[in-house]
Tab-separated table of C-alpha atoms in Angstrom:
chain	number	residue	atom	x	y	z
R	16	MET	CA	-62.004	160.745	27.645
R	17	VAL	CA	-63.087	158.140	25.227
R	18	PHE	CA	-61.848	154.757	23.683
R	19	GLN	CA	-60.734	156.229	20.488
R	20	SER	CA	-59.000	158.807	21.688
R	21	ILE	CA	-55.111	159.694	21.829
R	22	ASP	CA	-55.403	160.166	25.627
R	23	PHE	CA	-56.933	156.791	25.897
R	24	LEU	CA	-54.632	155.020	24.443
R	25	LEU	CA	-52.223	156.500	26.315
R	26	PHE	CA	-53.558	155.972	29.608
R	27	PHE	CA	-54.707	152.461	29.207
R	28	PRO	CA	-51.343	150.692	28.579
R	29	ALA	CA	-50.041	152.551	31.587
R	30	VAL	CA	-53.054	151.096	33.627
R	31	VAL	CA	-52.379	147.670	32.494
R	32	MET	CA	-48.710	147.218	33.168
R	33	ILE	CA	-49.313	149.003	36.561
R	34	TYR	CA	-52.251	146.583	37.082
R	35	TYR	CA	-50.167	143.408	36.793
R	36	ILE	CA	-47.042	145.046	38.847
R	37	VAL	CA	-48.567	145.619	42.034
R	38	PRO	CA	-49.145	143.416	44.458
R	39	ALA	CA	-52.879	141.187	44.230
R	40	ALA	CA	-53.890	142.916	47.202
R	41	CYS	CA	-53.621	146.568	45.617
R	42	ARG	CA	-54.954	146.039	42.561
R	43	ASN	CA	-58.360	146.433	43.464
R	44	ILE	CA	-57.717	149.787	44.875
R	45	TRP	CA	-55.356	150.712	41.717
R	46	LEU	CA	-58.161	149.742	39.073
R	47	LEU	CA	-60.770	151.882	41.062
R	48	ALA	CA	-58.311	154.846	41.456
R	49	ALA	CA	-57.743	154.885	37.795
R	50	SER	CA	-61.781	153.695	36.885
R	51	TYR	CA	-62.449	157.342	38.880
R	52	TYR	CA	-59.773	158.768	36.526
R	53	PHE	CA	-61.056	158.233	33.646
R	54	TYR	CA	-64.794	158.938	34.613
R	55	LEU	CA	-63.691	162.360	36.105
R	56	SER	CA	-61.350	163.102	33.493
R	57	SER	CA	-64.933	164.016	31.578
R	58	ASP	CA	-65.745	166.680	34.088
R	59	PHE	CA	-64.957	166.705	38.024
R	60	ARG	CA	-68.351	167.235	39.071
R	61	PHE	CA	-69.463	163.726	38.200
R	62	LEU	CA	-68.111	162.727	41.249
R	63	PHE	CA	-71.382	164.062	43.359
R	64	TYR	CA	-73.339	161.779	41.559
R	65	LEU	CA	-71.521	158.495	41.638
R	66	LEU	CA	-70.130	158.672	44.853
R	67	PRO	CA	-73.222	159.465	46.603
R	68	LEU	CA	-74.565	156.703	44.662
R	69	THR	CA	-72.099	154.531	45.567
R	70	LEU	CA	-72.056	155.341	49.456
R	71	PHE	CA	-75.946	155.006	49.368
R	72	THR	CA	-76.774	151.678	47.989
R	73	TYR	CA	-73.426	149.737	49.435
R	74	GLY	CA	-74.964	151.112	52.947
R	75	ILE	CA	-78.298	149.903	51.980
R	76	GLY	CA	-77.228	146.673	50.796
R	77	ILE	CA	-75.677	145.904	53.802
R	78	LEU	CA	-78.788	146.846	55.974
R	79	LEU	CA	-80.829	144.727	53.947
R	80	GLU	CA	-78.609	141.750	54.957
R	81	SER	CA	-78.389	142.587	58.386
R	82	LYS	CA	-82.201	143.002	58.681
R	83	GLU	CA	-82.622	139.527	57.053
R	84	SER	CA	-79.988	137.864	59.637
R	85	SER	CA	-81.725	139.458	62.751
R	86	GLY	CA	-84.671	137.143	62.258
R	87	GLY	CA	-88.243	137.647	63.444
R	88	GLY	CA	-91.059	139.598	61.418
R	89	VAL	CA	-88.156	141.601	59.578
R	90	GLU	CA	-89.511	140.788	56.002
R	91	PRO	CA	-92.018	143.603	55.436
R	92	ASP	CA	-89.420	145.850	57.033
R	93	ARG	CA	-86.677	144.691	54.402
R	94	ARG	CA	-89.242	145.401	51.688
R	95	LEU	CA	-89.888	148.703	52.699
R	96	LEU	CA	-86.451	149.331	52.698
R	97	ALA	CA	-85.602	147.940	49.413
R	98	ALA	CA	-88.523	149.740	47.702
R	99	ALA	CA	-87.206	153.251	49.200
R	100	ALA	CA	-83.779	152.738	48.309
R	101	VAL	CA	-84.642	151.980	44.641
R	102	ALA	CA	-87.182	154.936	44.850
R	103	VAL	CA	-84.719	157.148	46.027
R	104	VAL	CA	-82.299	156.226	42.727
R	105	LEU	CA	-85.118	156.239	40.541
R	106	ALA	CA	-85.698	159.748	41.708
R	107	ALA	CA	-82.284	161.008	41.221
R	108	LEU	CA	-82.540	159.630	37.672
R	109	GLY	CA	-85.508	161.150	37.309
R	110	VAL	CA	-84.854	164.642	38.032
R	111	LEU	CA	-81.748	164.632	36.852
R	112	LYS	CA	-83.005	163.243	33.373
R	113	TYR	CA	-86.972	163.427	33.155
R	114	ALA	CA	-88.410	166.718	35.154
R	115	ALA	CA	-88.542	168.863	32.229
R	116	PHE	CA	-89.809	166.149	30.096
R	117	PHE	CA	-92.458	165.150	32.598
R	118	ALA	CA	-93.390	168.663	33.133
R	119	ARG	CA	-94.024	169.245	29.724
R	120	CYS	CA	-96.534	166.218	29.404
R	121	ILE	CA	-98.261	167.519	32.127
R	122	ASN	CA	-98.392	170.580	30.309
R	123	ILE	CA	-99.982	169.238	27.424
R	124	VAL	CA	-102.794	167.946	29.310
R	125	THR	CA	-103.152	170.913	31.707
R	126	SER	CA	-102.885	173.810	29.348
R	127	ARG	CA	-106.735	172.796	28.000
R	128	PHE	CA	-107.710	173.686	31.333
R	129	GLY	CA	-105.595	177.132	31.289
R	130	LEU	CA	-103.354	175.386	33.982
R	131	PHE	CA	-99.321	175.183	33.224
R	132	VAL	CA	-96.369	173.863	35.539
R	133	LYS	CA	-93.426	175.377	35.092
R	134	GLU	CA	-90.407	173.509	33.891
R	135	PRO	CA	-87.320	173.390	35.903
R	136	THR	CA	-84.949	175.764	35.395
R	137	TRP	CA	-82.020	174.661	37.224
R	138	ASN	CA	-78.409	174.458	35.916
R	139	VAL	CA	-77.217	171.079	36.500
R	140	ILE	CA	-75.771	168.327	34.252
R	141	LEU	CA	-76.532	164.899	33.324
R	142	PRO	CA	-73.305	162.715	34.252
R	143	LEU	CA	-71.920	160.467	31.221
R	144	GLY	CA	-73.179	156.775	32.034
R	145	PHE	CA	-75.535	157.603	35.062
R	146	SER	CA	-78.460	155.663	33.288
R	147	PHE	CA	-75.968	152.779	33.008
R	148	TYR	CA	-74.655	152.684	36.673
R	149	SER	CA	-77.767	153.542	37.928
R	150	LEU	CA	-79.175	150.489	36.686
R	151	GLN	CA	-76.714	148.781	37.983
R	152	ALA	CA	-77.237	149.903	41.670
R	153	ILE	CA	-80.909	148.811	41.344
R	154	GLY	CA	-80.232	145.545	40.231
R	155	TYR	CA	-77.489	145.013	42.750
R	156	LEU	CA	-80.028	146.320	45.624
R	157	ILE	CA	-83.107	143.910	44.239
R	158	ASP	CA	-80.531	140.592	44.176
R	159	VAL	CA	-79.670	141.784	48.085
R	160	TYR	CA	-83.223	142.019	48.934
R	161	ARG	CA	-83.797	138.324	46.772
R	162	LYS	CA	-80.894	136.873	48.591
R	163	LYS	CA	-79.730	136.042	45.180
R	164	ILE	CA	-76.176	137.840	46.229
R	165	PRO	CA	-74.707	138.537	49.836
R	166	ALA	CA	-74.241	142.328	50.493
R	167	GLU	CA	-70.845	143.693	49.101
R	168	ARG	CA	-68.767	144.669	52.979
R	169	ASN	CA	-65.913	145.601	50.535
R	170	LEU	CA	-66.377	149.050	49.744
R	171	CYS	CA	-63.615	149.147	47.202
R	172	LYS	CA	-64.899	146.474	45.129
R	173	TYR	CA	-68.249	147.763	45.549
R	174	ALA	CA	-67.193	150.981	44.198
R	175	LEU	CA	-65.367	149.428	41.390
R	176	PHE	CA	-68.220	147.422	40.360
R	177	LEU	CA	-70.250	150.556	39.764
R	178	SER	CA	-67.015	152.416	38.303
R	179	PHE	CA	-65.049	150.052	36.543
R	180	PHE	CA	-64.063	152.358	33.523
R	181	PRO	CA	-64.376	149.753	30.536
R	182	THR	CA	-68.242	149.699	31.020
R	183	VAL	CA	-69.142	152.698	33.253
R	184	LEU	CA	-70.149	155.659	30.538
R	185	SER	CA	-72.241	152.916	28.218
R	186	GLY	CA	-72.217	149.640	29.661
R	187	PRO	CA	-72.502	146.731	29.152
R	188	ILE	CA	-74.619	146.883	32.502
R	189	GLU	CA	-72.983	143.941	34.574
R	190	ARG	CA	-74.672	142.363	37.635
R	191	ALA	CA	-73.330	141.957	40.552
R	192	ASP	CA	-73.161	138.524	41.036
R	193	HIS	CA	-71.211	138.092	37.490
R	194	PHE	CA	-68.551	140.836	38.370
R	195	LEU	CA	-68.121	140.663	41.845
R	196	LYS	CA	-67.383	136.902	41.396
R	197	GLN	CA	-64.574	137.578	39.259
R	198	ILE	CA	-63.095	139.781	42.037
R	199	HIS	CA	-63.632	137.994	44.906
R	200	ALA	CA	-61.958	134.892	42.960
R	201	GLY	CA	-58.806	137.217	42.211
R	202	ILE	CA	-57.514	138.278	38.460
R	203	ARG	CA	-54.103	136.352	37.509
R	204	PHE	CA	-52.304	137.183	34.312
R	205	ASP	CA	-53.902	134.969	31.511
R	206	VAL	CA	-52.310	135.137	28.004
R	207	GLU	CA	-54.982	133.803	26.324
R	208	LYS	CA	-57.231	136.813	27.758
R	209	VAL	CA	-54.846	139.162	26.904
R	210	ARG	CA	-54.346	138.404	23.328
R	211	LYS	CA	-58.425	137.917	22.908
R	212	GLY	CA	-58.834	141.469	24.412
R	213	LEU	CA	-56.600	142.930	22.062
R	214	LEU	CA	-58.404	141.847	18.627
R	215	THR	CA	-61.406	142.344	20.466
R	216	PHE	CA	-60.622	146.172	21.364
R	217	ALA	CA	-59.033	146.093	17.683
R	218	TRP	CA	-62.277	144.930	15.556
R	219	GLY	CA	-64.382	147.509	18.311
R	220	LEU	CA	-61.908	150.719	16.780
R	221	TYR	CA	-62.460	148.982	13.530
R	222	LEU	CA	-66.348	148.969	13.768
R	223	LYS	CA	-66.436	152.653	15.146
R	224	LEU	CA	-63.852	154.667	13.189
R	225	VAL	CA	-64.098	153.044	9.775
R	226	ALA	CA	-67.640	151.976	9.909
R	227	ALA	CA	-70.360	153.831	11.805
R	228	ASP	CA	-68.346	157.271	11.849
R	229	ARG	CA	-68.436	156.745	7.574
R	230	LEU	CA	-72.117	155.692	7.778
R	231	ALA	CA	-72.753	158.576	10.176
R	232	GLU	CA	-71.790	161.223	7.744
R	233	ALA	CA	-74.213	159.914	4.989
R	234	VAL	CA	-77.164	159.541	7.280
R	235	GLU	CA	-76.964	163.030	9.080
R	236	SER	CA	-76.677	164.903	5.666
R	237	VAL	CA	-80.465	162.987	4.993
R	238	ILE	CA	-81.451	163.911	8.893
R	239	THR	CA	-80.739	167.675	8.742
R	240	GLY	CA	-81.507	168.501	5.074
R	241	TYR	CA	-83.912	166.256	3.534
R	242	GLN	CA	-86.483	168.998	2.610
R	243	THR	CA	-84.081	171.572	1.268
R	244	ASN	CA	-82.237	169.243	-0.392
R	245	TYR	CA	-85.439	168.008	-2.230
R	246	MET	CA	-84.783	164.541	-1.300
R	247	LYS	CA	-86.511	161.428	-2.007
R	248	GLY	CA	-88.500	159.493	0.076
R	249	CYS	CA	-86.729	156.135	-0.875
R	250	GLU	CA	-83.425	158.172	-0.037
R	251	MET	CA	-85.035	158.482	3.275
R	252	ALA	CA	-85.733	154.763	3.732
R	253	VAL	CA	-82.006	153.909	2.335
R	254	ALA	CA	-80.619	156.429	5.076
R	255	THR	CA	-82.968	154.343	7.801
R	256	ILE	CA	-81.338	151.353	6.584
R	257	LEU	CA	-77.808	152.975	7.025
R	258	PHE	CA	-78.728	154.417	10.070
R	259	GLY	CA	-79.754	151.007	11.235
R	260	ALA	CA	-76.249	149.745	10.282
R	261	GLN	CA	-74.537	153.141	12.050
R	262	ILE	CA	-76.107	152.466	15.098
R	263	TYR	CA	-75.155	148.926	15.438
R	264	CYS	CA	-71.483	149.661	14.413
R	265	ASP	CA	-71.407	152.157	16.778
R	266	PHE	CA	-72.873	150.754	19.634
R	267	ASN	CA	-71.153	147.110	18.995
R	268	GLY	CA	-67.824	148.816	18.587
R	269	TYR	CA	-67.890	150.388	21.437
R	270	SER	CA	-68.989	147.035	23.971
R	271	GLN	CA	-66.233	145.378	22.040
R	272	MET	CA	-63.589	148.154	23.356
R	273	ALA	CA	-65.433	147.807	26.585
R	274	ARG	CA	-65.387	143.971	26.445
R	275	GLY	CA	-61.650	143.891	24.920
R	276	SER	CA	-60.443	146.323	27.512
R	277	ALA	CA	-61.799	144.735	30.383
R	278	LEU	CA	-60.241	141.310	29.203
R	279	LEU	CA	-57.029	142.775	29.046
R	280	LEU	CA	-57.365	143.342	32.880
R	281	GLY	CA	-58.743	139.793	33.234
R	282	ILE	CA	-62.324	140.322	33.852
R	283	ASP	CA	-65.351	139.115	31.645
R	284	VAL	CA	-68.008	141.537	30.995
R	285	ILE	CA	-71.259	140.579	29.365
R	286	ASP	CA	-71.428	140.392	25.415
R	287	ASN	CA	-73.647	142.782	24.744
R	288	PHE	CA	-74.486	141.412	21.011
R	289	LYS	CA	-74.928	137.965	19.373
R	290	ALA	CA	-75.893	138.859	15.863
R	291	PRO	CA	-78.935	140.695	16.074
R	292	TYR	CA	-79.666	141.400	12.427
R	293	LEU	CA	-79.465	137.442	11.504
R	294	ALA	CA	-82.347	137.013	14.111
R	295	HIS	CA	-85.062	135.111	12.376
R	296	ASN	CA	-87.927	137.015	14.422
R	297	VAL	CA	-88.402	140.213	16.632
R	298	LYS	CA	-88.668	138.255	19.779
R	299	GLU	CA	-84.882	136.980	18.948
R	300	PHE	CA	-83.771	140.052	17.784
R	301	TRP	CA	-84.393	141.323	21.114
R	302	ARG	CA	-82.639	138.410	23.206
R	303	ARG	CA	-79.567	139.741	21.299
R	304	TRP	CA	-79.463	143.115	20.849
R	305	HIS	CA	-78.390	145.254	23.785
R	306	ILE	CA	-78.211	141.853	25.823
R	307	SER	CA	-77.456	143.357	28.963
R	308	LEU	CA	-80.499	146.196	28.860
R	309	THR	CA	-82.921	143.551	27.932
R	310	SER	CA	-82.148	141.151	30.503
R	311	TRP	CA	-82.417	143.944	33.406
R	312	PHE	CA	-85.609	145.061	31.981
R	313	THR	CA	-86.959	141.244	31.941
R	314	GLU	CA	-85.686	140.407	35.024
R	315	TYR	CA	-86.254	143.398	37.304
R	316	VAL	CA	-89.525	145.036	35.433
R	317	TYR	CA	-90.949	142.062	33.095
R	318	ILE	CA	-91.008	139.532	35.658
R	319	PRO	CA	-92.361	141.150	38.767
R	320	LEU	CA	-95.229	142.783	36.846
R	321	GLY	CA	-96.248	139.276	36.456
R	322	GLY	CA	-94.709	138.577	32.991
R	323	ASN	CA	-96.709	135.666	31.572
R	324	ARG	CA	-97.859	134.087	34.629
R	325	LYS	CA	-101.208	136.498	34.663
R	326	GLY	CA	-103.109	135.889	31.381
R	327	LEU	CA	-102.553	136.546	28.241
R	328	VAL	CA	-104.058	140.465	28.165
R	329	ARG	CA	-101.836	140.904	31.355
R	330	GLN	CA	-98.929	140.074	29.351
R	331	TYR	CA	-98.912	141.825	26.590
R	332	ILE	CA	-99.938	144.908	28.679
R	333	ASN	CA	-96.915	143.799	30.384
R	334	ILE	CA	-94.633	144.078	27.056
R	335	LEU	CA	-95.809	147.187	25.997
R	336	ILE	CA	-95.025	148.539	29.609
R	337	VAL	CA	-91.326	147.431	29.621
R	338	PHE	CA	-90.410	148.619	26.183
R	339	GLY	CA	-92.332	152.149	26.789
R	340	LEU	CA	-89.876	152.411	29.869
R	341	SER	CA	-87.181	151.196	27.977
R	342	GLY	CA	-87.691	153.901	25.195
R	343	LEU	CA	-88.256	156.356	27.523
R	344	TRP	CA	-84.404	155.179	29.194
R	345	HIS	CA	-82.715	156.078	26.130
R	346	GLY	CA	-84.142	159.829	26.399
R	347	ALA	CA	-86.419	162.112	27.766
R	348	ALA	CA	-88.170	162.633	24.818
R	349	MET	CA	-91.510	161.097	22.982
R	350	ASN	CA	-89.764	159.731	20.142
R	351	PHE	CA	-87.861	157.451	22.151
R	352	VAL	CA	-91.154	156.400	23.712
R	353	VAL	CA	-92.603	155.625	20.515
R	354	TRP	CA	-89.775	153.685	19.248
R	355	GLY	CA	-90.176	151.549	22.289
R	356	LEU	CA	-93.889	151.212	21.965
R	357	LEU	CA	-93.716	150.006	18.678
R	358	ASN	CA	-91.055	147.337	18.999
R	359	GLY	CA	-93.589	145.997	22.002
R	360	VAL	CA	-96.252	145.786	19.674
R	361	TYR	CA	-94.029	144.043	17.276
R	362	LEU	CA	-93.261	141.343	19.977
R	363	VAL	CA	-97.435	141.204	20.797
R	364	VAL	CA	-98.055	140.855	17.230
R	365	TYR	CA	-95.230	137.820	16.658
R	366	ASP	CA	-96.730	136.094	19.658
R	367	LEU	CA	-100.092	136.156	18.299
R	368	TYR	CA	-98.915	135.029	15.023
R	369	SER	CA	-96.675	132.280	16.399
R	370	ARG	CA	-99.825	130.905	18.586
R	371	TYR	CA	-101.411	130.757	15.284
R	372	ARG	CA	-98.744	129.135	13.654
R	373	LYS	CA	-98.954	126.349	16.496
R	374	ARG	CA	-102.039	125.231	15.334
R	375	LYS	CA	-101.296	124.283	11.857
R	376	PRO	CA	-100.608	120.716	10.965
R	377	ASN	CA	-97.363	121.595	9.168
R	378	LYS	CA	-94.944	123.038	11.367
R	379	ARG	CA	-91.885	122.600	9.611
R	380	GLU	CA	-89.837	125.465	8.611
R	381	LEU	CA	-88.167	125.851	5.372
R	382	TRP	CA	-84.995	128.072	4.697
R	383	GLY	CA	-87.178	130.267	2.528
R	384	ASP	CA	-88.944	130.932	5.525
R	385	ARG	CA	-85.909	131.595	7.641
R	386	ALA	CA	-84.595	133.756	4.841
R	387	ALA	CA	-88.095	135.929	4.740
R	388	GLY	CA	-87.882	136.158	8.450
R	389	ILE	CA	-84.765	137.501	9.002
R	390	LEU	CA	-85.839	140.169	6.210
R	391	LEU	CA	-88.758	140.955	7.771
R	392	THR	CA	-87.691	141.260	11.070
R	393	PHE	CA	-84.534	143.449	10.102
R	394	LEU	CA	-87.286	145.941	7.973
R	395	ALA	CA	-89.313	145.974	11.160
R	396	VAL	CA	-86.582	146.902	13.456
R	397	ASP	CA	-85.286	149.393	10.938
R	398	PHE	CA	-88.706	151.378	10.481
R	399	ALA	CA	-88.642	151.942	14.035
R	400	TRP	CA	-85.411	153.412	14.218
R	401	PHE	CA	-86.506	156.134	12.096
R	402	PHE	CA	-88.255	157.389	15.190
R	403	PHE	CA	-84.938	156.939	17.127
R	404	MET	CA	-82.626	158.752	14.689
R	405	MET	CA	-84.920	161.927	14.509
R	406	PRO	CA	-84.599	164.733	16.660
R	407	ASP	CA	-87.921	164.588	18.641
R	408	LEU	CA	-91.661	162.929	17.734
R	409	GLY	CA	-92.876	166.094	16.006
R	410	GLU	CA	-89.578	166.088	13.177
R	411	ALA	CA	-90.036	162.321	13.120
R	412	LEU	CA	-93.906	162.541	11.971
R	413	LEU	CA	-93.301	165.431	9.616
R	414	ALA	CA	-90.342	163.662	8.148
R	415	LEU	CA	-92.275	160.058	7.807
R	416	GLY	CA	-95.011	162.417	5.858
R	417	TYR	CA	-92.744	163.747	3.648
R	418	MET	CA	-90.878	160.414	2.962
R	419	ILE	CA	-94.550	158.606	2.352
R	420	GLU	CA	-95.716	161.676	-0.170
R	421	ASN	CA	-92.391	162.083	-1.858
R	422	PHE	CA	-91.200	158.337	-2.009
R	423	ASN	CA	-90.426	157.842	-5.752
R	424	LEU	CA	-89.759	154.282	-6.110
R	425	PRO	CA	-87.920	154.331	-9.343
R	426	TRP	CA	-85.017	156.213	-7.799
R	427	ILE	CA	-83.938	153.370	-6.398
R	428	PHE	CA	-83.318	151.535	-9.896
R	429	SER	CA	-82.084	155.108	-11.163
R	430	GLY	CA	-78.697	154.479	-10.118
R	431	SER	CA	-78.911	157.422	-8.080
R	432	ILE	CA	-78.713	155.756	-4.974
R	433	PHE	CA	-74.816	156.174	-4.921
R	434	SER	CA	-75.139	159.522	-4.573
R	435	MET	CA	-75.699	159.356	-1.060
R	436	ILE	CA	-72.317	158.569	-0.672
R	437	PRO	CA	-70.507	160.064	-3.366
R	438	ASP	CA	-66.811	159.253	-2.645
R	439	LYS	CA	-66.116	155.895	-4.389
R	440	TRP	CA	-63.429	155.390	-1.738
R	441	ASP	CA	-65.991	156.002	1.264
R	442	PHE	CA	-68.621	153.587	-0.619
R	443	PHE	CA	-66.038	151.015	-0.939
R	444	LEU	CA	-65.003	151.089	2.935
R	445	ILE	CA	-68.767	150.649	4.218
R	446	MET	CA	-69.465	148.141	2.069
R	447	PHE	CA	-66.337	146.093	2.806
R	448	SER	CA	-67.084	147.152	6.589
R	449	LEU	CA	-70.523	145.812	6.372
R	450	LEU	CA	-69.434	142.352	4.631
R	451	LEU	CA	-66.883	141.626	7.760
R	452	VAL	CA	-69.495	142.380	9.942
R	453	PHE	CA	-71.817	140.087	8.389
R	454	ILE	CA	-69.397	137.381	8.297
R	455	THR	CA	-68.124	137.888	12.278
R	456	ASP	CA	-71.751	137.854	13.067
R	457	TYR	CA	-72.749	135.067	10.720
R	458	ALA	CA	-69.723	133.084	12.681
R	459	LYS	CA	-71.200	133.985	16.330
R	460	HIS	CA	-74.973	132.686	14.640
R	461	ARG	CA	-73.489	129.589	14.185
R	462	GLY	CA	-72.257	129.249	17.809
R	463	ARG	CA	-68.647	130.307	17.017
R	464	ASP	CA	-66.406	133.116	18.217
R	465	TRP	CA	-64.626	134.168	15.334
R	466	CYS	CA	-61.953	135.668	17.434
R	467	GLU	CA	-60.712	132.443	19.115
R	468	GLU	CA	-61.170	131.032	15.373
R	469	VAL	CA	-58.693	133.764	14.493
R	470	LEU	CA	-56.147	133.004	17.520
R	471	CYS	CA	-56.220	129.315	16.456
R	472	GLN	CA	-54.937	129.997	13.240
R	473	ARG	CA	-51.225	130.139	12.207
R	474	ALA	CA	-49.139	133.132	13.145
R	475	ALA	CA	-48.770	134.242	9.472
R	476	ILE	CA	-52.568	134.475	8.879
R	477	ARG	CA	-52.861	136.188	12.488
R	478	TRP	CA	-50.674	138.578	12.069
R	479	CYS	CA	-51.989	139.816	8.746
R	480	ILE	CA	-55.305	139.893	10.329
R	481	TYR	CA	-53.739	142.133	13.404
R	482	LEU	CA	-52.156	144.215	10.620
R	483	PHE	CA	-55.314	145.059	8.539
R	484	LEU	CA	-57.010	145.840	11.642
R	485	VAL	CA	-54.505	148.147	12.818
R	486	PHE	CA	-53.414	149.881	9.457
R	487	ALA	CA	-57.058	150.173	8.757
R	488	VAL	CA	-57.999	152.035	11.780
R	489	ILE	CA	-54.783	154.516	11.322
R	490	LEU	CA	-55.259	154.965	7.575
R	491	CYS	CA	-59.275	154.334	6.989
R	492	GLY	CA	-60.834	155.788	10.357
R	493	VAL	CA	-62.868	158.848	10.170
R	494	TYR	CA	-60.757	161.530	12.336
R	495	GLY	CA	-61.977	164.977	13.133
R	496	ASN	CA	-60.113	168.184	14.235
R	497	ASP	CA	-57.028	167.221	17.091
R	498	TYR	CA	-57.964	163.880	16.497
R	499	GLN	CA	-61.556	163.941	18.310
R	500	GLN	CA	-63.950	161.567	16.861
R	501	LYS	CA	-67.309	161.298	16.569
R	502	ALA	CA	-68.958	160.605	20.055
R	503	PHE	CA	-70.836	157.079	20.500
R	504	ILE	CA	-74.375	157.309	20.043
R	505	TYR	CA	-75.316	155.855	23.427
R	506	PHE	CA	-73.281	158.419	25.141
R	507	ASN	CA	-76.658	160.483	24.783
R	508	PHE	CA	-78.368	157.910	27.122
């Protein structure tokens, strides 16, 4: 079951109505049951991953807290217990997602000596969202170990934290203190949250069905047929730019639907994006893109490695390690690792440039500098997306060589660029959608919540916007057979 499916649009209103009807003491139980139904509707076997992880980390959290309260020389024991528990969760993730990848990497090295490691052939499935809620569980254990939060004694509330259906498939990656604090405080019906949740969910649907899925058609034709169709290198470059827009609309659309769904249930989850393509530099970009993942790696990997506290060289090595791991987290393939490392190199280069700029006497930044920074940041990030969108590293390098060899710059000015989206109606919808994205992102960039701005308008204006989003999704959304839409890109991770 996915947000844009008919099944969900029938399931969710029933969940919300019953949630506010049942007694407050039963709401978490109902929400947990609904979350498990939502998650297991894709495949019942997913239960054999989520449930053991929940019970294991729940028990370890209580053990960590009990060792703390017992006093004495227990700190080494707590450290060992926390490290072992995190290792178990990572091992489960590694076996399920990366066993074949690591075997291939080892074979690349050992094959020179005539040695080979047999790739695993077991028939297991990687459950949807496993990478996301595994990170949530690890973050919870580390927070309990650091005494940042108390261990959660209520199994229902902890299980809800890991399985909450708006976030279980693709995040945002919630923190235990942020989520559980709201659950413990109790949820009350809030009209303003319901209004904002509905508008946020509708905007997410628009981003996915009208913008992202329509962009996907133009991008996929280039990825799969750039050689057979004798495409120009410029055409592939434009497709990469379109992919940058597609993945943003796709993942931001999911995040907005997740956030809107949670708000309808009275729960606030992390806002995953803050106008990332309006960032002035790559450092700022990564503070605005997939915020929950970036902050997770910063707090639980970068800082424990030493952060920027152990010298410049160590800082840069830590950055590359974090981004390499981030790329690997996205997928068990070298093209994702290269994508991550490339972004890490961008950050290192930007930090060196920033240190050079600080030595210059004139530090005033002009609007032209800011505009150039936004453009250069977008182009750099978009070049990295090229490795992300290709199926593997070999294909990415082959396609990159083909693109450089057949670039043909005059093609851009020939008017042939419009042939990538031959249908004029599709072209208009894409351009109009990207304009709306820019307007909403610019408002967020200026520190204003466009959603709250809309809700403050007169009823006539509000309803015009509501009806526009509803009819745009119904009439202009890209639907497949039996209303099965394209899967979200981040479902693969």
